[in-house]
C-alpha positions as a printed Julia matrix, in Angstrom:
137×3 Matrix{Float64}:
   0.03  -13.45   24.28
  -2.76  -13.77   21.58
  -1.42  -13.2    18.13
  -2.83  -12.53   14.92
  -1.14  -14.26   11.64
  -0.48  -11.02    8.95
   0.31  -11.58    5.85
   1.04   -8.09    3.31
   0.81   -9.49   -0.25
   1.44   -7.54   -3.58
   1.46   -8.86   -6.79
   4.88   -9.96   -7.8
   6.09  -10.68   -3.78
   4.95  -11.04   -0.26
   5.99   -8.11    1.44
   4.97   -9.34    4.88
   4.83  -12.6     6.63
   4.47  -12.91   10.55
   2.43  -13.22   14.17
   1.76  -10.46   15.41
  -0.24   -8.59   17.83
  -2.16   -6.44   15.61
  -2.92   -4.38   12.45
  -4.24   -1.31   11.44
  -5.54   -0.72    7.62
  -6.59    2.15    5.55
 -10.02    0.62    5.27
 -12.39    2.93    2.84
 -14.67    3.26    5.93
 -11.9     4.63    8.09
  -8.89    3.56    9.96
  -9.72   -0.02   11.2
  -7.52   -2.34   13.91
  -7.52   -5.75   13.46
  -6.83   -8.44   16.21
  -7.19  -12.24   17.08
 -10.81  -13.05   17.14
 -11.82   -9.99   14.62
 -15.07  -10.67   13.0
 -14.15  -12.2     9.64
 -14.8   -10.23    6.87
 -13.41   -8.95    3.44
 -12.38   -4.94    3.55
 -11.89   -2.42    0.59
  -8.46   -0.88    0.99
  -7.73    3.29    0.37
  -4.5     4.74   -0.48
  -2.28    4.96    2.83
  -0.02    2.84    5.26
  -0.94   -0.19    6.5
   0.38   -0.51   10.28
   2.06   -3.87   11.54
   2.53   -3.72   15.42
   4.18   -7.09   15.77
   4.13   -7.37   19.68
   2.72   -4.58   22.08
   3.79   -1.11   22.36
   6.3    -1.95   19.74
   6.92    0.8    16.81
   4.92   -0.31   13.59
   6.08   -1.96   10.81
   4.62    0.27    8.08
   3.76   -0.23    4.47
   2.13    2.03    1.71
  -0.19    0.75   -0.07
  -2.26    2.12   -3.22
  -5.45    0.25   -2.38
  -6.72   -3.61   -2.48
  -8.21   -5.37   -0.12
  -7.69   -7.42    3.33
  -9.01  -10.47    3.73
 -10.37  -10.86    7.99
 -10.12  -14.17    9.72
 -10.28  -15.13   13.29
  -6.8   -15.81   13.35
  -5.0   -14.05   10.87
  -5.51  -10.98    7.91
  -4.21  -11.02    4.56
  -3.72   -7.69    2.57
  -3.78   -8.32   -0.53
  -2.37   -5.25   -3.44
  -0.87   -4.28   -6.37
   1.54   -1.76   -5.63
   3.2    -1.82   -1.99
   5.97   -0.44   -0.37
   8.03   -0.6     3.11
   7.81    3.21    4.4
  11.33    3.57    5.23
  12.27    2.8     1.64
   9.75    5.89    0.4
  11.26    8.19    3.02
  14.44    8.06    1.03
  12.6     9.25   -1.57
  13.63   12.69   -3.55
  10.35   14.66   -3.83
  11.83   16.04   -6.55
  12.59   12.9    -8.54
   8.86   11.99   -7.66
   7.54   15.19   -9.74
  10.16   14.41  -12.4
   8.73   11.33  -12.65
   4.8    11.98  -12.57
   5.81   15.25  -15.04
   7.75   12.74  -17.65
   4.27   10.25  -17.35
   2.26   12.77  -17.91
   3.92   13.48  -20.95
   4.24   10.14  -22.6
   0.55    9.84  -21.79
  -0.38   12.96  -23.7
   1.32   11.77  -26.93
  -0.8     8.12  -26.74
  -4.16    7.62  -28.17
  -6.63    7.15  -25.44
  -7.21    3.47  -26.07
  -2.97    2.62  -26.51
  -2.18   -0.19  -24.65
   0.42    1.87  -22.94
  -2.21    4.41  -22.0
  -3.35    2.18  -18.88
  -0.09    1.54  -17.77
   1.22    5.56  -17.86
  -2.24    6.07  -15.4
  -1.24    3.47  -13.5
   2.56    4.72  -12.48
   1.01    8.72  -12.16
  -1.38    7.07   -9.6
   1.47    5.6    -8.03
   4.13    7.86   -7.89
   1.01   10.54   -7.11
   0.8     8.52   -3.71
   4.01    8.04   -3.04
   4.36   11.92   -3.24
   1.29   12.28   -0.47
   3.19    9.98    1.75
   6.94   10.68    1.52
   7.93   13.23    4.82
């Protein structure tokens, strides 16, 4: 079997490290599979899951990403993000907590001036916890 080196990285840990048979990423074109011998190229990233399948017909490994990009080779494909997360850890999610969250944000950000440091950062975890609300069943 051909395999395809895949490497999942976010900023403060790999989440991802392995051979396998393909991926599929939430390419700003479109949904795009990648496999040994792919053209190599760089790829903007969307919000969404990225989809390991580490040997064929085999359930994906998946992992939500909020956007980055993925770097093509012939012989491997590194996604590369700053805010990842295994699926099945999101499913266990509260939606509920999730709005909690984004709602108590949303308030800190509305007492900052617009150019606070902090300002930034607030935007940042809405985004976040904005996707993780999309994506949790």
């Amino acid at each position: 079997m051909s395999t395809l080196q895949c490497d999942i990285l976010k900023i403060e840990r790999e989440l991802f490290s392995g051979e396998v048979d393909h991926v599929v990423l939430p390419a700003e074109s479109g949904e795009m599979g990648v496999y040994k011998g792919h053209e190599p190229m760089i790829v903007v990233l969307k919000p969404g899951i990225v989809r390991v399948v580490e040997t064929p017909n085999a359930e994906p490994v998946r992992i939500l990403i909020n956007d980055g990009y993925a770097h093509i080779g012939k012989h491997g494909v590194s996604v590369i993000c700053q805010r990842a997360e295994a699926v099945e850890r999101i499913d266990a999610l509260d939606k509920q907590s999730i709005r909690v969250n984004i709602d108590d944000y949303k308030e800190q950000l509305a007492d900052l001036a617009e150019d606070d440091p902090s300002a930034e950062y607030l935007r940042d975890e809405i985004e976040w916890f904005n996707i993780l609300l999309e994506f949790t069943d």
